[in-house]
PDB file of C-alpha atoms and ligand atoms in Angstrom:
ATOM      1  CA  UNK A   1    -103.752-133.533  59.978  1.00  0.00           C
ATOM      2  CA  UNK A   2    -101.877-135.908  57.743  1.00  0.00           C
ATOM      3  CA  UNK A   3    -103.730-138.408  55.595  1.00  0.00           C
ATOM      4  CA  UNK A   4    -104.380-141.784  57.199  1.00  0.00           C
ATOM      5  CA  UNK A   5    -101.649-144.247  56.258  1.00  0.00           C
ATOM      6  CA  UNK A   6    -102.996-147.056  54.084  1.00  0.00           C
ATOM      7  CA  UNK A   7    -100.947-150.213  54.423  1.00  0.00           C
ATOM      8  CA  UNK A   8     -99.559-151.475  51.116  1.00  0.00           C
ATOM      9  CA  UNK A   9    -100.556-154.909  52.390  1.00  0.00           C
ATOM     10  CA  UNK A  10    -104.267-154.017  52.305  1.00  0.00           C
ATOM     11  CA  UNK A  11    -103.853-153.228  48.585  1.00  0.00           C
ATOM     12  CA  UNK A  12    -101.823-156.403  48.010  1.00  0.00           C
ATOM     13  CA  UNK A  13    -104.478-158.482  49.799  1.00  0.00           C
ATOM     14  CA  UNK A  14    -107.190-157.126  47.502  1.00  0.00           C
ATOM     15  CA  UNK A  15    -105.023-157.758  44.422  1.00  0.00           C
ATOM     16  CA  UNK A  16    -104.285-161.303  45.534  1.00  0.00           C
ATOM     17  CA  UNK A  17    -107.945-162.170  46.057  1.00  0.00           C
ATOM     18  CA  UNK A  18    -108.574-160.863  42.545  1.00  0.00           C
ATOM     19  CA  UNK A  19    -105.688-162.857  41.051  1.00  0.00           C
ATOM     20  CA  UNK A  20    -106.717-166.062  42.817  1.00  0.00           C
ATOM     21  CA  UNK A  21    -110.329-165.605  41.651  1.00  0.00           C
ATOM     22  CA  UNK A  22    -111.569-168.554  43.694  1.00  0.00           C
ATOM     23  CA  UNK A  23    -108.799-170.938  42.581  1.00  0.00           C
ATOM     24  CA  UNK A  24    -108.130-173.476  45.383  1.00  0.00           C
ATOM     25  CA  UNK A  25    -104.821-175.000  44.272  1.00  0.00           C
ATOM     26  CA  UNK A  26    -102.048-174.025  46.686  1.00  0.00           C
ATOM     27  CA  UNK A  27     -99.199-174.039  44.154  1.00  0.00           C
ATOM     28  CA  UNK A  28    -101.015-171.923  41.618  1.00  0.00           C
ATOM     29  CA  UNK A  29    -102.048-169.353  44.253  1.00  0.00           C
ATOM     30  CA  UNK A  30     -98.617-169.369  45.941  1.00  0.00           C
ATOM     31  CA  UNK A  31     -96.885-168.861  42.572  1.00  0.00           C
ATOM     32  CA  UNK A  32     -98.920-165.739  41.871  1.00  0.00           C
ATOM     33  CA  UNK A  33     -98.383-164.527  45.426  1.00  0.00           C
ATOM     34  CA  UNK A  34     -94.581-164.888  45.137  1.00  0.00           C
ATOM     35  CA  UNK A  35     -94.641-162.991  41.830  1.00  0.00           C
ATOM     36  CA  UNK A  36     -96.871-160.208  43.119  1.00  0.00           C
ATOM     37  CA  UNK A  37     -94.731-159.651  46.225  1.00  0.00           C
ATOM     38  CA  UNK A  38     -91.472-159.843  44.262  1.00  0.00           C
ATOM     39  CA  UNK A  39     -92.530-157.322  41.637  1.00  0.00           C
ATOM     40  CA  UNK A  40     -94.483-154.988  43.907  1.00  0.00           C
ATOM     41  CA  UNK A  41     -92.467-154.654  47.114  1.00  0.00           C
ATOM     42  CA  UNK A  42     -89.351-152.438  46.913  1.00  0.00           C
ATOM     43  CA  UNK A  43     -85.821-153.640  47.696  1.00  0.00           C
ATOM     44  CA  UNK A  44     -86.584-157.352  47.563  1.00  0.00           C
ATOM     45  CA  UNK A  45     -84.282-159.851  45.812  1.00  0.00           C
ATOM     46  CA  UNK A  46     -86.034-163.134  46.617  1.00  0.00           C
ATOM     47  CA  UNK A  47     -89.574-164.186  47.623  1.00  0.00           C
ATOM     48  CA  UNK A  48     -90.727-167.748  47.928  1.00  0.00           C
ATOM     49  CA  UNK A  49     -92.233-170.649  49.747  1.00  0.00           C
ATOM     50  CA  UNK A  50     -90.744-173.711  51.402  1.00  0.00           C
ATOM     51  CA  UNK A  51     -93.238-176.499  52.083  1.00  0.00           C
ATOM     52  CA  UNK A  52     -92.908-178.901  54.979  1.00  0.00           C
ATOM     53  CA  UNK A  53     -92.042-182.441  53.961  1.00  0.00           C
ATOM     54  CA  UNK A  54     -91.591-184.524  57.106  1.00  0.00           C
ATOM     55  CA  UNK A  55     -88.782-182.941  59.119  1.00  0.00           C
ATOM     56  CA  UNK A  56     -87.556-180.875  56.167  1.00  0.00           C
ATOM     57  CA  UNK A  57     -88.640-177.854  54.173  1.00  0.00           C
ATOM     58  CA  UNK A  58     -88.745-178.284  50.406  1.00  0.00           C
ATOM     59  CA  UNK A  59     -88.454-175.391  47.938  1.00  0.00           C
ATOM     60  CA  UNK A  60     -91.790-174.371  46.419  1.00  0.00           C
ATOM     61  CA  UNK A  61     -92.967-171.504  44.171  1.00  0.00           C
ATOM     62  CA  UNK A  62     -90.556-168.554  44.208  1.00  0.00           C
ATOM     63  CA  UNK A  63     -89.161-165.542  42.336  1.00  0.00           C
ATOM     64  CA  UNK A  64     -85.463-164.674  42.328  1.00  0.00           C
ATOM     65  CA  UNK A  65     -82.186-166.538  41.962  1.00  0.00           C
ATOM     66  CA  UNK A  66     -82.172-170.359  42.241  1.00  0.00           C
ATOM     67  CA  UNK A  67     -82.130-171.375  45.910  1.00  0.00           C
ATOM     68  CA  UNK A  68     -81.321-174.370  48.110  1.00  0.00           C
ATOM     69  CA  UNK A  69     -84.002-177.016  47.791  1.00  0.00           C
ATOM     70  CA  UNK A  70     -84.124-178.689  51.205  1.00  0.00           C
ATOM     71  CA  UNK A  71     -83.688-177.151  54.649  1.00  0.00           C
ATOM     72  CA  UNK A  72     -83.959-179.200  57.835  1.00  0.00           C
ATOM     73  CA  UNK A  73     -86.414-177.974  60.483  1.00  0.00           C
ATOM     74  CA  UNK A  74     -84.421-175.891  62.966  1.00  0.00           C
ATOM     75  CA  UNK A  75     -81.759-174.920  60.406  1.00  0.00           C
ATOM     76  CA  UNK A  76     -81.270-171.410  59.042  1.00  0.00           C
ATOM     77  CA  UNK A  77     -83.864-168.677  59.380  1.00  0.00           C
ATOM     78  CA  UNK A  78     -86.496-170.719  57.531  1.00  0.00           C
ATOM     79  CA  UNK A  79     -85.997-173.870  59.581  1.00  0.00           C
ATOM     80  CA  UNK A  80     -86.034-171.924  62.824  1.00  0.00           C
ATOM     81  CA  UNK A  81     -89.241-170.011  61.966  1.00  0.00           C
ATOM     82  CA  UNK A  82     -90.852-173.309  60.962  1.00  0.00           C
ATOM     83  CA  UNK A  83     -89.777-175.196  64.066  1.00  0.00           C
ATOM     84  CA  UNK A  84     -90.809-172.422  66.433  1.00  0.00           C
ATOM     85  CA  UNK A  85     -93.884-171.490  64.349  1.00  0.00           C
ATOM     86  CA  UNK A  86     -93.145-167.791  64.688  1.00  0.00           C
ATOM     87  CA  UNK A  87     -92.208-164.949  62.367  1.00  0.00           C
ATOM     88  CA  UNK A  88     -88.501-164.095  62.382  1.00  0.00           C
ATOM     89  CA  UNK A  89     -87.159-160.733  61.203  1.00  0.00           C
ATOM     90  CA  UNK A  90     -83.396-160.681  60.646  1.00  0.00           C
ATOM     91  CA  UNK A  91     -82.062-157.099  60.217  1.00  0.00           C
ATOM     92  CA  UNK A  92     -78.551-158.353  59.375  1.00  0.00           C
ATOM     93  CA  UNK A  93     -78.166-161.955  58.204  1.00  0.00           C
ATOM     94  CA  UNK A  94     -74.454-161.907  59.081  1.00  0.00           C
ATOM     95  CA  UNK A  95     -75.471-161.884  62.744  1.00  0.00           C
ATOM     96  CA  UNK A  96     -77.876-164.841  62.543  1.00  0.00           C
ATOM     97  CA  UNK A  97     -76.150-168.050  63.706  1.00  0.00           C
ATOM     98  CA  UNK A  98     -76.654-170.835  61.175  1.00  0.00           C
ATOM     99  CA  UNK A  99     -77.921-168.510  58.437  1.00  0.00           C
ATOM    100  CA  UNK A 100     -78.063-170.323  55.080  1.00  0.00           C
ATOM    101  CA  UNK A 101     -76.681-168.087  52.307  1.00  0.00           C
ATOM    102  CA  UNK A 102     -78.505-168.758  49.033  1.00  0.00           C
ATOM    103  CA  UNK A 103     -77.791-165.426  47.352  1.00  0.00           C
ATOM    104  CA  UNK A 104     -74.714-163.378  48.318  1.00  0.00           C
ATOM    105  CA  UNK A 105     -76.507-160.021  47.924  1.00  0.00           C
ATOM    106  CA  UNK A 106     -79.059-160.782  50.668  1.00  0.00           C
ATOM    107  CA  UNK A 107     -78.469-158.678  53.789  1.00  0.00           C
ATOM    108  CA  UNK A 108     -81.788-158.907  55.641  1.00  0.00           C
ATOM    109  CA  UNK A 109     -84.568-161.462  55.738  1.00  0.00           C
ATOM    110  CA  UNK A 110     -88.109-162.062  56.977  1.00  0.00           C
ATOM    111  CA  UNK A 111     -89.660-165.520  57.376  1.00  0.00           C
ATOM    112  CA  UNK A 112     -93.341-166.110  58.196  1.00  0.00           C
ATOM    113  CA  UNK A 113     -94.556-169.598  59.111  1.00  0.00           C
ATOM    114  CA  UNK A 114     -97.528-170.989  57.220  1.00  0.00           C
ATOM    115  CA  UNK A 115     -99.598-172.689  59.880  1.00  0.00           C
ATOM    116  CA  UNK A 116    -103.265-173.408  60.282  1.00  0.00           C
ATOM    117  CA  UNK A 117    -104.994-175.075  63.229  1.00  0.00           C
ATOM    118  CA  UNK A 118    -101.569-175.879  64.718  1.00  0.00           C
ATOM    119  CA  UNK A 119    -100.433-177.698  61.549  1.00  0.00           C
ATOM    120  CA  UNK A 120     -97.261-176.335  59.938  1.00  0.00           C
ATOM    121  CA  UNK A 121     -97.447-176.260  56.115  1.00  0.00           C
ATOM    122  CA  UNK A 122     -94.190-174.403  55.471  1.00  0.00           C
ATOM    123  CA  UNK A 123     -92.843-170.865  55.406  1.00  0.00           C
ATOM    124  CA  UNK A 124     -92.936-167.721  53.304  1.00  0.00           C
ATOM    125  CA  UNK A 125     -89.430-166.241  52.934  1.00  0.00           C
ATOM    126  CA  UNK A 126     -88.435-162.757  51.741  1.00  0.00           C
ATOM    127  CA  UNK A 127     -84.859-161.526  51.235  1.00  0.00           C
ATOM    128  CA  UNK A 128     -83.584-157.982  50.786  1.00  0.00           C
ATOM    129  CA  UNK A 129     -80.241-156.521  49.687  1.00  0.00           C
ATOM    130  CA  UNK A 130     -80.768-153.685  52.233  1.00  0.00           C
ATOM    131  CA  UNK A 131     -79.866-154.007  55.914  1.00  0.00           C
ATOM    132  CA  UNK A 132     -82.891-153.684  58.207  1.00  0.00           C
ATOM    133  CA  UNK A 133     -85.351-153.729  55.295  1.00  0.00           C
ATOM    134  CA  UNK A 134     -88.216-155.396  57.187  1.00  0.00           C
ATOM    135  CA  UNK A 135     -90.397-153.608  59.753  1.00  0.00           C
ATOM    136  CA  UNK A 136     -93.092-154.849  62.113  1.00  0.00           C
ATOM    137  CA  UNK A 137     -95.603-153.608  59.516  1.00  0.00           C
ATOM    138  CA  UNK A 138     -94.053-155.964  56.950  1.00  0.00           C
ATOM    139  CA  UNK A 139     -94.184-158.808  59.469  1.00  0.00           C
ATOM    140  CA  UNK A 140     -97.864-158.330  60.328  1.00  0.00           C
ATOM    141  CA  UNK A 141     -98.833-157.585  56.709  1.00  0.00           C
ATOM    142  CA  UNK A 142     -97.147-160.755  55.452  1.00  0.00           C
ATOM    143  CA  UNK A 143     -98.597-162.847  58.293  1.00  0.00           C
ATOM    144  CA  UNK A 144    -102.026-161.688  57.170  1.00  0.00           C
ATOM    145  CA  UNK A 145    -101.284-162.573  53.518  1.00  0.00           C
ATOM    146  CA  UNK A 146     -99.972-166.008  54.560  1.00  0.00           C
ATOM    147  CA  UNK A 147    -103.215-166.712  56.415  1.00  0.00           C
ATOM    148  CA  UNK A 148    -105.223-165.558  53.416  1.00  0.00           C
ATOM    149  CA  UNK A 149    -103.288-167.996  51.221  1.00  0.00           C
ATOM    150  CA  UNK A 150    -103.978-170.948  53.516  1.00  0.00           C
ATOM    151  CA  UNK A 151    -107.592-169.908  53.900  1.00  0.00           C
ATOM    152  CA  UNK A 152    -108.060-169.611  50.115  1.00  0.00           C
ATOM    153  CA  UNK A 153    -106.513-172.950  49.184  1.00  0.00           C
ATOM    154  CA  UNK A 154    -107.386-176.643  49.446  1.00  0.00           C
ATOM    155  CA  UNK A 155    -105.287-177.724  52.432  1.00  0.00           C
ATOM    156  CA  UNK A 156    -106.396-181.363  52.220  1.00  0.00           C
ATOM    157  CA  UNK A 157    -104.728-181.543  48.827  1.00  0.00           C
ATOM    158  CA  UNK A 158    -101.464-180.356  50.382  1.00  0.00           C
ATOM    159  CA  UNK A 159    -101.736-183.105  52.995  1.00  0.00           C
ATOM    160  CA  UNK A 160    -101.880-185.644  50.180  1.00  0.00           C
ATOM    161  CA  UNK A 161     -98.694-184.250  48.560  1.00  0.00           C
ATOM    162  CA  UNK A 162     -96.573-183.912  51.699  1.00  0.00           C
ATOM    163  CA  UNK A 163     -95.862-185.668  54.985  1.00  0.00           C
ATOM    164  CA  UNK A 164     -97.490-182.936  57.053  1.00  0.00           C
TER     165      UNK A 164
HETATM  166  N1  SME B 201     -81.532-167.764  54.052  1.00  0.00           N
HETATM  167  C1  SME B 201     -82.471-168.813  54.279  1.00  0.00           C
HETATM  168  C2  SME B 201     -82.395-169.877  53.197  1.00  0.00           C
HETATM  169  C3  SME B 201     -83.355-169.700  52.087  1.00  0.00           C
HETATM  170  S1  SME B 201     -82.924-168.468  51.032  1.00  0.00           S
HETATM  171  O1  SME B 201     -82.855-167.180  51.708  1.00  0.00           O
HETATM  172  C4  SME B 201     -83.869-168.398  49.701  1.00  0.00           C
HETATM  173  C5  SME B 201     -82.273-169.432  55.644  1.00  0.00           C
HETATM  174  O2  SME B 201     -81.306-169.094  56.340  1.00  0.00           O
HETATM  175  O3  SME B 201     -83.088-170.262  56.028  1.00  0.00           O
END
């Protein structure tokens, strides 16, 4: 019998709760989450958040190379995941129509919508320089972490910042 597989996301979830330590500010918690994912997950060249501002997504806390600041809902992988409120895994970005290239070394991408009670707050975006980097385990693990972030933070405060 092999040892039971422990998801790295269970460990990351515990570390995040410890880092957040009851803090309720979205930007502070999201900044630490982007850093933890960027430095802990292998083969990742960009991790960050885009926050919904009306019918656009606006760049939020991230780690990696500078990126485009505004993306219209429906555009690129981020805009599509936001508009359809579903996780999108792109094994090869060259095959995704309308893909927005921020960093030339990115070859695969995963975008998880941040939504709560039907309200879309934005997306969590991860890029990798390896083709097919993201699995269904990554998708479900990151969906869980995204929900934890929204659950931990003061969502009313976000409503006051943005046109949600
Ligand atoms: N590639 C994304 C744009 C954001 S960057 O990857 C940081 C997209 O197509 O939406």
